[in-house]
Amino acid sequence: LHKRKADIRNDFLHQVSTLLVKNHDVIVIEDLKVSNMSKSAKGTLANPGKNVKAKAGLNRSILNEAWHKFFTYLEYKLKLKGGILIKVNPKHTSQTCIKCGHISKDNRKEQERFKCVKCGYEANADHNAAQNILRRAGLARITCQANLIRGRQQEPAEAYNSSSIVV
Ligand SMILES: [Zn+2]
């Protein structure tokens, strides 16, 4: 049963990543340190965390593994196609107002809603975060081109060949 569940999960990740790559040449993601996300309370095998429900830890590690796989699939499928995956710094993407740039935890008091405490801009929280991620990717391109002009390494062509850019 576990293998069957894992196969279904994996199949889903392949279907979604294939669909995204089919319709997009450039995909921008947050550079999440997925392996670190489960560390908090779970501890390690040698030094397990206390008072942590085993099932919650297991679910979290399955989720982290799924994200990691998903990003890997996106990256190699884009590479086969000649597209690129851009990874941006995830810091404050969900707390930053896309309209005025104000950063505050109070901008996102609810999971789904974003409301800027400074300018009053309201939006779906994921949509606001996605726009911040996209904006950072734009800055990544400009930085690459500026570095190229200054004769530094990491030229855009090089980044394209490696199929991903991390900023
Ligand atoms: Zn604002």
Short mmCIF file of N, CA, C and O in Angstrom, two decimals, residues 13-23 70 73-74 77:
data_model
loop_
_atom_site.label_atom_id
_atom_site.label_comp_id
_atom_site.label_asym_id
_atom_site.label_seq_id
_atom_site.Cartn_x
_atom_site.Cartn_y
_atom_site.Cartn_z
N LEU A 13 3.44 14.28 -9.43
CA LEU A 13 4.53 15.25 -9.57
C LEU A 13 5.01 15.30 -11.02
O LEU A 13 5.31 16.37 -11.55
N HIS A 14 5.07 14.13 -11.67
CA HIS A 14 5.48 14.10 -13.08
C HIS A 14 4.47 14.79 -13.97
O HIS A 14 4.83 15.57 -14.85
N GLN A 15 3.19 14.54 -13.72
CA GLN A 15 2.15 15.16 -14.55
C GLN A 15 2.15 16.67 -14.44
O GLN A 15 2.10 17.38 -15.44
N VAL A 16 2.25 17.18 -13.20
CA VAL A 16 2.22 18.63 -13.00
C VAL A 16 3.47 19.29 -13.57
O VAL A 16 3.39 20.32 -14.25
N SER A 17 4.64 18.68 -13.31
CA SER A 17 5.89 19.29 -13.81
C SER A 17 5.92 19.26 -15.34
O SER A 17 6.34 20.23 -15.97
N THR A 18 5.44 18.18 -15.94
CA THR A 18 5.41 18.08 -17.41
C THR A 18 4.49 19.15 -18.00
O THR A 18 4.85 19.83 -18.96
N LEU A 19 3.34 19.32 -17.37
CA LEU A 19 2.38 20.32 -17.86
C LEU A 19 2.97 21.74 -17.77
O LEU A 19 2.88 22.52 -18.71
N LEU A 20 3.60 22.04 -16.63
CA LEU A 20 4.18 23.38 -16.45
C LEU A 20 5.30 23.63 -17.47
O LEU A 20 5.36 24.70 -18.07
N VAL A 21 6.16 22.64 -17.66
CA VAL A 21 7.30 22.80 -18.58
C VAL A 21 6.81 22.90 -20.03
O VAL A 21 7.37 23.63 -20.83
N LYS A 22 5.74 22.18 -20.33
CA LYS A 22 5.17 22.21 -21.68
C LYS A 22 4.69 23.62 -22.03
O LYS A 22 4.81 24.07 -23.15
N ASN A 23 4.15 24.32 -21.03
CA ASN A 23 3.54 25.62 -21.29
C ASN A 23 4.41 26.82 -20.93
O ASN A 23 4.00 27.96 -21.14
N PHE A 70 9.83 17.50 -6.96
CA PHE A 70 9.13 18.36 -7.90
C PHE A 70 10.09 19.36 -8.54
O PHE A 70 10.10 19.55 -9.75
N TYR A 73 12.40 17.56 -10.94
CA TYR A 73 11.72 17.24 -12.21
C TYR A 73 11.60 18.48 -13.09
O TYR A 73 11.85 18.43 -14.28
N LEU A 74 11.21 19.60 -12.47
CA LEU A 74 11.09 20.85 -13.23
C LEU A 74 12.42 21.19 -13.88
O LEU A 74 12.47 21.54 -15.06
N LYS A 77 13.47 18.68 -16.76
CA LYS A 77 12.57 18.76 -17.91
C LYS A 77 12.76 20.08 -18.66
O LYS A 77 12.70 20.13 -19.88
#
